[in-house]
Coordinates of C-alpha atoms in Angstrom, one line a residue:
M1 CA 0.0 0.0 0.0
Q2 CA 2.8 2.4 0.8
E3 CA 4.5 1.7 -2.5
E4 CA 1.2 2.4 -4.3
I5 CA 0.9 5.7 -2.4
K6 CA 4.5 6.6 -3.3
A7 CA 3.9 5.7 -7.0
E8 CA 0.8 7.9 -7.1
F9 CA 2.7 10.9 -5.7
L10 CA 5.5 10.5 -8.2
K11 CA 3.0 10.1 -11.1
S12 CA 1.4 13.4 -10.1
G13 CA 4.9 15.1 -10.0
F14 CA 5.4 15.2 -6.3
T15 CA 8.5 14.1 -4.4
L16 CA 8.6 13.0 -0.7
D17 CA 10.8 14.9 1.7
E18 CA 10.8 12.5 4.7
E19 CA 9.6 9.5 2.8
E20 CA 9.2 6.9 5.5
E21 CA 7.3 9.1 8.0
I22 CA 5.1 10.6 5.3
L23 CA 4.2 7.2 3.8
R24 CA 3.4 5.9 7.3
K25 CA 1.0 8.8 8.0
C26 CA -0.6 8.6 4.5
L27 CA -1.2 4.9 5.0
T28 CA -3.0 5.7 8.3
F29 CA -5.1 8.3 6.4
C30 CA -6.1 5.7 3.8
R31 CA -7.1 3.2 6.4
D32 CA -9.0 5.7 8.6
Y33 CA -11.0 7.3 5.8
S34 CA -11.2 4.3 3.4
L35 CA -9.3 6.0 0.7
Q36 CA -7.5 4.6 -2.3
P37 CA -4.0 5.9 -3.0
S38 CA -5.2 7.8 -6.1
D39 CA -8.0 9.4 -4.0
L40 CA -5.5 10.4 -1.3
V41 CA -3.2 12.0 -3.9
S42 CA -6.1 13.9 -5.6
S43 CA -7.0 15.3 -2.2
W44 CA -3.4 16.3 -1.6
E45 CA -3.4 18.2 -5.0
V46 CA -6.4 20.3 -3.9
Y47 CA -4.7 21.0 -0.6
Y48 CA -1.4 21.9 -2.3
L49 CA -3.2 24.3 -4.7
N50 CA -5.3 25.9 -2.0
R51 CA -2.3 26.5 0.3
Q52 CA -0.3 27.8 -2.8
L53 CA 2.8 25.8 -1.8
D54 CA 5.8 26.8 -3.9
E55 CA 7.5 23.5 -4.5
P56 CA 6.0 20.1 -5.6
V57 CA 7.4 18.5 -2.5
V58 CA 5.3 16.6 0.2
R59 CA 6.7 17.6 3.6
D60 CA 6.0 16.1 7.0
A61 CA 5.2 19.6 8.4
E62 CA 2.2 19.8 6.1
M63 CA 0.7 16.5 7.3
D64 CA -1.4 18.0 10.2
G65 CA -2.9 20.5 7.8
F66 CA -3.6 17.9 5.2
L67 CA -5.3 15.7 7.9
G68 CA -7.6 18.6 8.7
H69 CA -8.4 19.0 4.9
L70 CA -9.3 15.3 4.7
Q71 CA -11.5 15.6 7.7
N72 CA -13.4 18.5 6.2
E73 CA -13.8 16.5 3.0
Q74 CA -15.2 13.5 4.9
V75 CA -17.7 15.7 6.8
G76 CA -19.0 17.2 3.5
A77 CA -19.2 13.7 1.9
G78 CA -21.1 12.4 5.0
V79 CA -23.8 15.1 4.7
K80 CA -24.2 14.3 0.9
N81 CA -24.4 10.6 1.3
D82 CA -26.6 10.3 4.4
A83 CA -29.8 8.9 2.8
D84 CA -31.7 9.1 6.1
L85 CA -31.0 12.7 6.7
H86 CA -34.1 14.9 6.7
M87 CA -33.4 18.6 5.8
Y88 CA -35.9 20.6 7.8
S89 CA -37.4 23.7 6.2
F90 CA -38.3 27.0 7.9
K91 CA -41.9 25.8 8.1
D92 CA -40.8 22.7 10.1
V93 CA -38.8 24.9 12.6
D94 CA -41.7 27.3 13.1
I95 CA -44.3 24.5 13.7
V96 CA -42.1 22.7 16.2
S97 CA -41.3 26.0 18.0
D98 CA -44.9 27.0 18.2
F99 CA -46.0 23.6 19.4
I100 CA -43.4 23.7 22.2
M101 CA -44.7 27.1 23.3
G102 CA -48.2 25.6 23.6
C103 CA -49.8 27.2 20.6
D104 CA -52.8 25.8 18.9
L105 CA -51.4 23.6 16.1
P106 CA -54.3 24.2 13.5
R107 CA -54.0 27.9 14.1
V108 CA -50.2 27.6 13.4
L109 CA -50.8 25.7 10.2
D110 CA -53.2 28.3 8.8
A111 CA -51.5 31.4 10.2
E112 CA -49.9 33.9 7.9
D113 CA -46.9 35.9 9.0
E114 CA -48.2 39.3 10.1
D115 CA -44.7 40.7 10.5
T116 CA -43.5 40.7 6.9
N117 CA -42.5 44.3 7.4
N118 CA -39.5 43.0 9.4
V119 CA -38.0 41.3 6.4
I120 CA -34.5 42.7 5.7
L121 CA -32.1 42.5 2.8
G122 CA -29.0 41.8 4.7
T123 CA -27.5 41.5 8.2
P124 CA -26.8 45.1 9.5
T125 CA -23.3 45.7 10.7
G126 CA -23.8 49.2 12.0
K127 CA -26.2 52.1 12.5
S128 CA -25.6 53.5 9.1
E129 CA -26.1 50.1 7.4
K130 CA -29.3 49.4 9.4
L131 CA -30.7 52.8 8.4
H132 CA -29.9 52.1 4.8
L133 CA -31.6 48.7 4.9
D134 CA -34.7 50.1 6.5
I135 CA -35.1 52.7 3.7
Y136 CA -34.4 50.1 1.1
D137 CA -37.1 47.9 2.6
S138 CA -39.6 50.7 2.5
A139 CA -38.8 51.3 -1.2
R140 CA -39.4 47.6 -2.0
K141 CA -42.6 47.4 -0.1
A142 CA -43.9 50.5 -1.8
N143 CA -43.3 48.6 -5.1
G144 CA -45.1 45.6 -3.7
N145 CA -41.9 43.5 -4.0
I146 CA -41.3 41.5 -0.9
Y147 CA -39.1 38.7 -2.2
S148 CA -38.0 37.0 1.0
S149 CA -39.6 33.9 2.3
E150 CA -42.5 34.5 4.8
R151 CA -40.7 33.3 7.9
K152 CA -37.1 33.8 6.8
S153 CA -36.4 36.7 9.2
K154 CA -37.2 34.5 12.2
L155 CA -34.4 32.0 11.4
V156 CA -31.1 32.2 13.2
T157 CA -28.5 30.6 10.9
P158 CA -24.7 30.2 11.2
F159 CA -24.4 32.6 8.3
G160 CA -26.5 35.2 10.0
T161 CA -24.5 35.0 13.3
R162 CA -21.0 35.1 11.6
S163 CA -18.7 37.7 13.1
K164 CA -16.3 38.6 10.2
K165 CA -18.1 40.5 7.5
F166 CA -16.8 42.3 4.5
E167 CA -13.2 41.9 5.4
V168 CA -10.5 42.4 2.7
K169 CA -8.8 39.0 2.0
F170 CA -6.6 40.3 -0.7
S171 CA -6.1 43.5 -2.6
I172 CA -4.3 45.2 -5.5
D173 CA -4.3 48.9 -4.9
N174 CA -2.9 50.8 -7.9
L175 CA -5.2 53.8 -7.5
P176 CA -4.6 54.7 -3.8
T177 CA -5.0 58.5 -4.2
I178 CA -8.3 58.3 -6.1
D179 CA -10.4 55.8 -4.1
T180 CA -10.2 53.4 -1.3
A181 CA -8.6 49.9 -1.6
N182 CA -12.1 48.5 -2.2
G183 CA -12.4 50.4 -5.5
F184 CA -15.4 52.4 -4.4
E185 CA -15.9 55.4 -2.2
D186 CA -17.1 54.5 1.2
H187 CA -20.1 56.5 2.4
E188 CA -19.7 57.6 6.0
N189 CA -23.5 58.0 6.4
L190 CA -26.6 57.1 4.5
E191 CA -27.7 60.6 3.7
D192 CA -24.5 61.5 2.0
G193 CA -24.6 58.2 0.1
I194 CA -28.1 58.9 -1.2
I195 CA -27.2 62.4 -2.2
K196 CA -24.1 61.2 -4.1
R197 CA -26.0 58.3 -5.7
I198 CA -28.6 60.8 -7.1
Q199 CA -25.6 62.0 -9.3
P200 CA -25.4 58.7 -11.3
W201 CA -22.4 57.0 -12.8
K202 CA -21.9 57.3 -16.5
N203 CA -24.1 54.7 -18.2
C204 CA -22.3 51.4 -18.7
S205 CA -22.7 50.3 -22.3
L206 CA -22.7 46.6 -23.0
M207 CA -22.0 44.7 -26.2
V208 CA -22.5 40.9 -26.2
H209 CA -20.6 38.7 -28.5
R210 CA -23.2 36.0 -29.4
S211 CA -21.4 32.8 -30.5
G212 CA -23.0 30.1 -28.3
P213 CA -26.1 28.0 -28.5
E214 CA -29.5 29.6 -28.7
R215 CA -32.2 29.0 -26.1
G216 CA -34.2 25.9 -26.8
C217 CA -31.5 24.4 -29.0
R218 CA -31.2 20.7 -29.6
F219 CA -28.2 19.4 -27.6
L220 CA -26.3 16.3 -26.6
Y221 CA -26.9 14.7 -30.0
D222 CA -23.3 15.2 -31.1
R223 CA -21.8 12.4 -33.2
I224 CA -18.3 10.8 -33.3
E225 CA -17.8 12.9 -36.5
D226 CA -18.4 16.1 -34.5
R227 CA -15.8 15.1 -31.9
F228 CA -13.3 14.3 -34.7
N229 CA -13.9 17.6 -36.5
A230 CA -13.5 19.6 -33.3
I231 CA -10.1 18.1 -32.6
E232 CA -8.9 18.2 -36.3
N233 CA -10.0 21.9 -36.7
R234 CA -8.2 23.0 -33.6
I235 CA -4.9 21.4 -34.7
K236 CA -5.3 22.8 -38.3
K237 CA -6.0 26.3 -37.0
H238 CA -3.0 26.3 -34.7
A239 CA -0.8 25.0 -37.6
A240 CA -2.1 27.7 -39.9
A241 CA -1.4 30.4 -37.2
F242 CA 2.2 29.2 -36.7
A243 CA 2.7 29.2 -40.5
A244 CA 1.1 32.7 -40.9
S245 CA 3.4 34.1 -38.2
R246 CA 6.5 33.2 -40.4
L247 CA 8.4 32.4 -37.2
Y248 CA 8.3 28.7 -37.7
E249 CA 8.8 26.2 -40.5
E250 CA 5.9 24.5 -42.3
P251 CA 4.6 21.7 -40.1
M252 CA 5.8 18.3 -40.9
D253 CA 4.8 14.7 -40.2
P254 CA 6.4 13.9 -36.8
S255 CA 5.9 10.1 -37.2
V256 CA 8.3 9.8 -40.1
A257 CA 11.9 8.9 -39.3
S258 CA 14.3 11.7 -40.0
Q259 CA 17.7 12.8 -38.7
R260 CA 17.1 16.5 -39.4
S261 CA 15.2 18.8 -37.1
I262 CA 11.5 19.4 -38.0
F263 CA 8.6 21.5 -36.7
A264 CA 5.4 19.6 -35.9
V265 CA 2.0 20.7 -34.6
G266 CA -0.3 18.4 -32.7
M267 CA -2.4 17.6 -29.7
I268 CA -1.0 16.2 -26.5
C269 CA -2.7 12.9 -25.5
C270 CA -2.1 10.0 -23.1
D271 CA -1.7 6.5 -24.5
S272 CA -3.8 5.0 -21.6
E273 CA -6.2 5.9 -18.9
G274 CA -4.7 7.8 -16.0
H275 CA -2.4 10.9 -15.7
L276 CA 0.2 12.0 -18.1
N277 CA 3.8 10.9 -17.4
D278 CA 7.1 10.8 -19.2
K279 CA 6.3 7.4 -20.7
S280 CA 2.7 7.9 -21.7
I281 CA 2.8 11.3 -23.4
F282 CA 2.1 11.3 -27.2
L283 CA 1.6 13.9 -29.9
Q284 CA -1.3 13.4 -32.3
S285 CA -0.9 15.4 -35.5
S286 CA -3.6 16.3 -38.0
V287 CA -5.0 14.1 -40.7
E288 CA -3.6 16.5 -43.2
H289 CA 0.0 16.2 -42.1
S290 CA 0.3 12.7 -40.7
G291 CA -3.0 10.9 -41.3
G292 CA -3.8 11.5 -37.6
Q293 CA -0.9 9.3 -36.4
R294 CA 0.4 9.5 -32.9
V295 CA 4.1 9.5 -31.9
R296 CA 5.6 9.3 -28.4
L297 CA 7.4 12.4 -27.1
E298 CA 10.8 12.3 -25.4
L299 CA 11.1 15.3 -23.1
N300 CA 14.6 15.0 -21.6
K301 CA 15.9 18.0 -23.5
L302 CA 13.2 20.3 -22.4
S303 CA 14.2 22.3 -19.2
R304 CA 10.6 23.4 -18.6
F305 CA 7.2 22.5 -19.8
S306 CA 3.5 22.2 -18.9
F307 CA 1.4 19.7 -20.6
F308 CA -2.2 18.4 -20.3
P309 CA -4.4 16.2 -22.5
G310 CA -6.0 18.2 -25.4
Q311 CA -3.3 20.9 -25.5
V312 CA -2.3 21.9 -29.0
V313 CA 1.4 22.7 -29.2
G314 CA 4.3 23.2 -31.7
I315 CA 7.3 20.9 -31.2
K316 CA 10.8 21.3 -32.6
G317 CA 12.7 18.1 -32.6
H318 CA 13.8 15.0 -34.6
N319 CA 12.7 11.4 -34.9
P320 CA 15.6 9.2 -35.8
S321 CA 13.8 5.9 -35.3
G322 CA 10.3 6.8 -36.5
H323 CA 8.9 5.8 -33.1
C324 CA 9.8 8.7 -30.8
L325 CA 10.0 12.4 -31.4
I326 CA 12.9 13.9 -29.3
A327 CA 11.6 17.4 -28.4
S328 CA 14.2 20.2 -28.3
E329 CA 11.8 23.2 -28.2
L330 CA 8.2 23.7 -27.1
V331 CA 5.8 26.4 -28.4
D332 CA 2.6 26.4 -26.5
Y333 CA 1.0 29.7 -27.5
I334 CA -0.4 31.3 -30.7
P335 CA 1.7 34.3 -31.7
L336 CA -0.1 37.6 -31.0
S337 CA 0.5 38.8 -34.5
I338 CA -2.3 36.4 -35.5
A339 CA -5.2 38.2 -33.8
A340 CA -8.0 35.9 -34.9
D341 CA -8.8 33.0 -37.2
T342 CA -9.9 34.3 -40.6
D343 CA -12.1 31.3 -41.3
L344 CA -14.2 31.7 -38.2
P345 CA -17.7 33.2 -38.8
P346 CA -17.9 36.7 -37.3
A347 CA -19.4 36.9 -33.8
K348 CA -22.9 38.1 -33.7
K349 CA -22.8 41.3 -31.6
Q350 CA -25.9 42.7 -29.8
A351 CA -25.8 46.4 -29.0
L352 CA -27.8 46.9 -25.8
D353 CA -27.7 50.7 -25.8
E354 CA -28.1 53.2 -28.5
E355 CA -25.1 55.2 -27.4
I356 CA -22.8 52.2 -27.9
Q357 CA -21.8 53.5 -31.4
A358 CA -20.5 56.7 -30.0
T359 CA -18.7 54.9 -27.2
D360 CA -16.8 52.7 -29.6
L361 CA -15.3 55.7 -31.3
S362 CA -13.6 56.9 -28.2
S363 CA -10.0 55.9 -27.7
T364 CA -9.6 57.3 -24.2
P365 CA -9.0 54.9 -21.3
T366 CA -12.3 53.6 -20.0
E367 CA -13.2 53.5 -16.3
I368 CA -15.6 51.0 -14.9
T369 CA -16.5 49.7 -11.5
M370 CA -18.0 46.3 -10.9
I371 CA -18.7 43.6 -8.3
I372 CA -18.2 40.0 -9.3
A373 CA -19.7 37.0 -7.4
A374 CA -20.1 33.3 -8.2
G375 CA -22.6 30.8 -6.8
P376 CA -23.7 29.0 -4.8
F377 CA -25.7 32.0 -3.5
T378 CA -27.2 30.2 -0.5
T379 CA -25.8 28.1 2.3
T380 CA -26.2 24.3 2.5
D381 CA -28.5 24.5 5.6
N382 CA -31.3 26.3 3.9
L383 CA -32.6 27.9 0.7
S384 CA -33.0 31.4 2.1
F385 CA -30.3 33.0 -0.2
E386 CA -28.9 35.1 2.7
P387 CA -25.5 35.5 1.0
L388 CA -27.1 36.9 -2.2
S389 CA -29.2 39.2 0.0
E390 CA -26.1 40.5 1.7
L391 CA -24.3 41.0 -1.6
L392 CA -27.1 43.0 -3.0
A393 CA -27.2 45.1 0.1
Y394 CA -23.5 45.8 -0.2
A395 CA -24.0 46.7 -3.9
T396 CA -26.7 49.2 -3.0
R397 CA -24.3 51.0 -0.6
H398 CA -21.5 51.2 -3.2
S399 CA -23.4 51.6 -6.5
P400 CA -21.2 49.8 -9.0
Q401 CA -21.8 50.4 -12.6
L402 CA -21.9 46.6 -13.3
L403 CA -22.8 43.6 -11.1
I404 CA -21.7 40.2 -12.5
L405 CA -23.4 37.1 -11.1
L406 CA -22.1 33.7 -12.2
G407 CA -24.0 30.5 -11.5
P408 CA -24.9 28.1 -10.0
F409 CA -28.0 29.9 -8.7
I410 CA -30.2 26.8 -7.9
D411 CA -27.3 24.5 -7.2
S412 CA -27.9 20.8 -8.1
E413 CA -25.3 19.9 -5.4
H414 CA -27.3 21.6 -2.6
P415 CA -28.5 18.9 -0.1
Q416 CA -32.2 19.9 -0.3
V417 CA -32.1 20.0 -4.1
K418 CA -30.4 16.6 -4.4
K419 CA -32.8 15.0 -2.0
G420 CA -35.9 16.6 -3.5
T421 CA -37.1 18.0 -0.1
V422 CA -38.0 21.4 -1.5
D423 CA -41.7 22.6 -1.7
L424 CA -41.4 24.4 -5.0
S425 CA -40.1 23.6 -8.5
F426 CA -36.6 24.7 -9.3
D427 CA -37.9 27.3 -11.8
D428 CA -40.3 28.6 -9.1
I429 CA -37.4 29.0 -6.6
F430 CA -35.3 30.7 -9.2
Q431 CA -38.2 33.1 -10.0
S432 CA -39.4 33.8 -6.5
E433 CA -36.0 34.1 -4.8
V434 CA -33.2 34.9 -7.1
L435 CA -34.9 36.9 -9.9
R436 CA -37.2 38.7 -7.4
M437 CA -34.1 39.9 -5.4
V438 CA -32.3 40.9 -8.6
Q439 CA -35.3 42.8 -9.9
D440 CA -35.8 44.6 -6.6
Y441 CA -32.1 45.6 -6.6
L442 CA -32.3 47.1 -10.1
E443 CA -35.6 48.9 -9.4
Y444 CA -34.1 50.5 -6.4
M445 CA -30.9 51.6 -8.1
E446 CA -30.6 54.2 -10.9
P447 CA -31.5 53.1 -14.5
T448 CA -27.7 53.3 -15.2
A449 CA -27.1 50.2 -13.0
R450 CA -26.4 47.1 -15.1
L451 CA -26.4 43.4 -14.2
V452 CA -25.0 40.4 -16.1
M453 CA -26.1 36.8 -15.3
I454 CA -24.2 33.7 -16.5
P455 CA -25.6 30.2 -15.9
S456 CA -23.7 27.1 -14.8
V457 CA -24.1 23.4 -15.6
R458 CA -24.8 22.9 -11.9
D459 CA -28.0 25.0 -12.2
A460 CA -30.9 22.5 -11.6
N461 CA -33.4 24.8 -13.4
H462 CA -31.4 25.1 -16.7
D463 CA -30.1 23.1 -19.6
F464 CA -27.5 20.5 -18.6
V465 CA -25.1 21.1 -21.5
F466 CA -21.8 22.8 -22.2
P467 CA -21.6 25.2 -24.0
Q468 CA -24.8 26.4 -22.4
P469 CA -27.5 28.8 -23.6
A470 CA -28.4 32.0 -21.6
F471 CA -31.2 32.3 -19.2
D472 CA -34.5 33.5 -20.5
L473 CA -35.1 36.7 -18.6
N474 CA -37.4 38.5 -21.0
S475 CA -40.3 38.5 -18.6
L476 CA -38.6 40.8 -16.1
N477 CA -39.7 44.4 -15.9
V478 CA -36.0 45.5 -15.8
R479 CA -34.8 43.5 -18.8
H480 CA -33.2 46.7 -20.2
Q481 CA -30.9 46.7 -17.2
I482 CA -30.1 43.0 -17.0
T483 CA -28.2 40.9 -19.6
S484 CA -28.2 37.1 -19.8
L485 CA -25.0 35.6 -21.1
N486 CA -24.1 32.2 -22.6
N487 CA -21.7 29.9 -20.7
P488 CA -19.0 30.6 -21.7
G489 CA -19.5 34.1 -22.9
I490 CA -17.7 37.2 -23.9
F491 CA -19.0 40.8 -23.7
E492 CA -17.6 44.3 -23.7
A493 CA -18.5 46.8 -20.9
D494 CA -17.4 50.3 -21.9
Q495 CA -14.8 48.8 -24.3
V496 CA -13.4 46.5 -21.6
K497 CA -13.5 43.0 -23.0
I498 CA -14.6 40.4 -20.4
G499 CA -14.6 36.7 -20.8
C500 CA -16.5 34.4 -18.4
C501 CA -16.8 30.6 -17.9
T502 CA -18.5 28.9 -14.9
V503 CA -17.2 25.4 -15.6
D504 CA -14.3 24.8 -13.2
I505 CA -11.6 24.4 -15.9
L506 CA -8.9 25.4 -13.4
K507 CA -9.6 22.5 -11.1
H508 CA -9.9 20.1 -14.1
L509 CA -6.6 21.2 -15.5
S510 CA -4.9 21.0 -12.1
G511 CA -5.8 17.3 -11.9
E512 CA -4.4 16.6 -15.4
E513 CA -1.4 18.9 -15.8
M514 CA 2.1 17.5 -16.0
S515 CA 4.9 20.1 -15.6
R516 CA 8.6 20.6 -15.1
Y517 CA 10.1 23.9 -13.9
P518 CA 13.6 24.5 -12.5
M519 CA 13.5 25.6 -8.9
N520 CA 16.5 27.8 -8.9
G521 CA 18.4 30.1 -11.3
K522 CA 17.5 33.0 -13.5
P523 CA 15.6 32.4 -16.8
N524 CA 18.0 32.8 -19.7
D525 CA 16.2 31.4 -22.7
R526 CA 13.2 33.0 -24.5
L527 CA 10.6 30.6 -23.2
S528 CA 11.8 31.0 -19.6
R529 CA 11.6 34.8 -19.9
L530 CA 8.1 34.5 -21.2
A531 CA 7.1 32.3 -18.3
S532 CA 8.7 34.7 -15.8
H533 CA 6.3 37.5 -16.9
I534 CA 3.6 35.9 -14.8
L535 CA 2.4 38.0 -11.9
N536 CA 4.8 38.5 -8.9
G537 CA 7.6 37.1 -11.1
K538 CA 6.9 33.5 -10.0
P539 CA 7.3 31.1 -12.9
N540 CA 6.3 28.3 -10.5
D541 CA 3.0 29.9 -9.6
R542 CA 0.7 27.0 -10.6
L543 CA -2.6 28.9 -10.5
S544 CA -1.2 31.5 -12.9
R545 CA 0.1 28.8 -15.1
L546 CA -3.2 27.0 -15.2
A547 CA -5.1 30.2 -16.1
S548 CA -2.5 31.1 -18.8
H549 CA -3.3 27.8 -20.6
I550 CA -6.8 29.2 -21.3
L551 CA -5.4 32.2 -23.1
S552 CA -2.5 30.4 -24.8
Q553 CA -4.9 27.8 -26.2
R554 CA -7.5 30.4 -27.1
S555 CA -10.2 28.2 -25.7
F556 CA -12.4 28.3 -22.6
Y557 CA -12.1 24.5 -22.3
P558 CA -9.0 23.1 -24.0
L559 CA -8.9 19.9 -22.0
Y560 CA -9.7 16.7 -24.0
P561 CA -11.2 14.4 -23.1
P562 CA -13.4 16.6 -20.8
A563 CA -13.5 15.9 -17.1
E564 CA -16.1 13.6 -15.7
G565 CA -19.4 15.4 -15.2
V566 CA -18.9 18.0 -18.0
P567 CA -21.8 17.6 -20.5
M568 CA -19.7 18.7 -23.5
D569 CA -21.6 18.9 -26.8
F570 CA -19.0 19.0 -29.6
S571 CA -21.5 20.0 -32.2
L572 CA -21.9 23.3 -30.3
A573 CA -18.4 23.6 -28.9
P574 CA -15.9 24.9 -31.6
E575 CA -17.4 28.4 -32.1
A576 CA -18.7 28.8 -28.5
L577 CA -15.5 27.9 -26.8
H578 CA -13.2 29.9 -29.0
I579 CA -11.4 33.0 -27.7
S580 CA -10.6 35.1 -30.8
S581 CA -8.3 37.6 -28.9
V582 CA -7.0 38.0 -25.4
P583 CA -9.7 39.7 -23.2
D584 CA -8.9 42.5 -20.7
L585 CA -10.6 40.5 -17.9
L586 CA -11.0 36.7 -17.6
I587 CA -13.4 35.5 -14.9
L588 CA -13.0 31.8 -14.0
P589 CA -14.8 30.8 -10.8
S590 CA -13.3 27.7 -9.2
E591 CA -13.2 25.6 -6.1
L592 CA -9.5 26.4 -5.9
K593 CA -8.3 29.4 -3.8
Y594 CA -9.6 32.8 -4.8
F595 CA -7.2 35.1 -6.6
V596 CA -6.8 38.2 -8.8
K597 CA -3.7 37.8 -11.1
V598 CA -2.2 39.7 -14.0
L599 CA -1.3 37.2 -16.7
S600 CA 1.1 37.8 -19.5
V601 CA 0.8 35.8 -22.7
G602 CA 2.3 36.1 -26.1
G603 CA 5.4 35.3 -28.1
T604 CA 7.7 36.9 -30.6
N605 CA 6.9 39.2 -33.5
E606 CA 9.8 39.4 -36.0
G607 CA 12.3 38.6 -33.3
E608 CA 10.9 41.0 -30.7
E609 CA 8.9 39.9 -27.7
Q610 CA 5.3 41.1 -27.8
M611 CA 3.2 40.5 -24.6
K612 CA -0.5 41.0 -23.9
R613 CA -1.7 41.3 -20.3
C614 CA -5.0 40.1 -18.9
V615 CA -6.4 40.3 -15.4
C616 CA -7.6 36.8 -14.4
I617 CA -10.1 36.6 -11.6
N618 CA -11.4 33.7 -9.5
P619 CA -13.8 35.3 -7.1
G620 CA -14.3 32.2 -5.1
R621 CA -17.8 31.0 -4.0
L622 CA -20.2 33.4 -2.3
A623 CA -21.4 30.6 0.0
K624 CA -19.3 27.8 1.4
G625 CA -21.1 25.2 3.4
E626 CA -23.1 26.9 6.1
G627 CA -20.9 29.9 6.1
G628 CA -20.0 32.8 3.8
G629 CA -17.4 32.9 1.0
T630 CA -15.9 35.7 -1.0
F631 CA -16.5 38.1 -3.9
V632 CA -14.5 40.6 -5.9
V633 CA -14.8 44.4 -6.0
L634 CA -13.0 45.9 -9.0
K635 CA -12.3 49.4 -10.4
Y636 CA -10.6 49.2 -13.8
Q637 CA -9.2 52.1 -15.8
G638 CA -8.0 50.7 -19.0
S639 CA -5.0 48.6 -17.9
P640 CA -3.8 46.3 -15.1
D641 CA -1.5 49.2 -13.9
E642 CA -4.6 51.4 -13.3
M643 CA -7.0 49.3 -11.3
N644 CA -8.1 48.5 -7.7
A645 CA -9.1 45.0 -6.9
S646 CA -10.2 43.6 -3.6
I647 CA -11.3 40.1 -2.6
M648 CA -13.9 40.5 0.1
S649 CA -15.5 38.1 2.5
I650 CA -19.3 38.3 2.5

């Protein structure tokens, strides 16, 4: 068993510091929690990424922390798998409480809540906030919009009793003399805030790049031919881009024996089930250049690399035997001189404001403020959506131009949803809870406030397919202020190009990536210099490296085959997943640790390095278990050097 554990660690690229002691403890973990060695190492990878450890070394000092991580995983799994567990609703709690107090049970069952006026949007943290929420409640009641559950305000939940609220977990403050580190001006009292909010922000103009499936489309009927064409077209487009850059030779067949050096383009694949390793990594070229043949890669001459299945790369090397391509140089990005594929159909763009034409003509740096949050939006102990309520209360106090909400909204992984113990249909919950809150927020704010919603494959009330069509929100009264986006989707907000994808591609890549990076020394070669441009100068920063793959591959989901549980439809995928050019902001919600990072991607242009920077954001999850999570507050003024970004606890 210890040998199996050691082999799994080595297969995933980890070395053991104090081998005997670590293996002894890991064996105990496997026995105590009924884990297979592969499961144990997968849990270690999540722990390793969340702790942002610098070196791929398993140390004995981390074993206590790893044990706590395993215990938390087991507690979560126990809740999900307990078939006899009954999830009580707020009605159950009220009935039991009234019965204990000696109330007449029939009267309790028929009684309506007479105190709906006490419903609040969030949990006040001070006098000013309480005053603000009272006024907000009055405005909502005047409109006849009371969106909270009847008895929700009577519940005392772990989320409602939390002590740390709206704390800054991480920040990038490049505009300290203009605004606070949060990116917005903090109102010292409610009256000043209302007076200032009467002077509205400049209207935020949105332009959506429509390239995904339409609502009501036929999906999950893709054929083997669709899968083949999706792979073949990706390889051919990369090969055409390399050739058009004039930096590389015409791609050759890598499976043909040759003593001279050649340049080949193909997709990384594994010759068997399991993770990539030095012996199982193959390069599959296109049908055009090699008839779709695969050839094994020899990586000993590469000082640094990062591979995953489905990655399309350029390889310089030679194949003396015809059975193995000895790689001497790796090119894993498309040169920036090739802005977009010429054979792609143009994206259908939808102008949502009449003034968008005038906005596009301006070349001055744009300024936009936004709040970004990803679901789940309710805690696992109820469906009261308290975190969403708190988030909207925060947004009313700070008046961002744009609020971006990414699914899941009705999470299919929520205990009550999985067990079917809810009283309403999933669509009814979405309408009565989520959309009602959103509509009330937009009606209360100025007409200049804008909101973008992106679904998730975990949404129980929406199509289970990826790529995914947008929500149908045409029935809302504020549909001119709310925009529903495909998953994945790209849009522009005041000329700031923003890409979003709610499938956890970062976590999926982290489980499949195979990499080698030197631990010491300064980068001397061109590829090393490019890698060192990643934020904070850390070429070994794995989270940055994983996110950079999305931009280098120009695809929201470059992994092939897709991870288990991803309902990929290859008949819809090629156009919808394609990223024609590097966006200014890339939002990738993930179970991995939250971050805001500035990524640098690009290559050479006629011998000179040309880099394009992109701000990549993982806002974390707004709700985690029974407690609160995180969200992002951002002020962006045209470049990563002129922005404020804060990761806040809810």
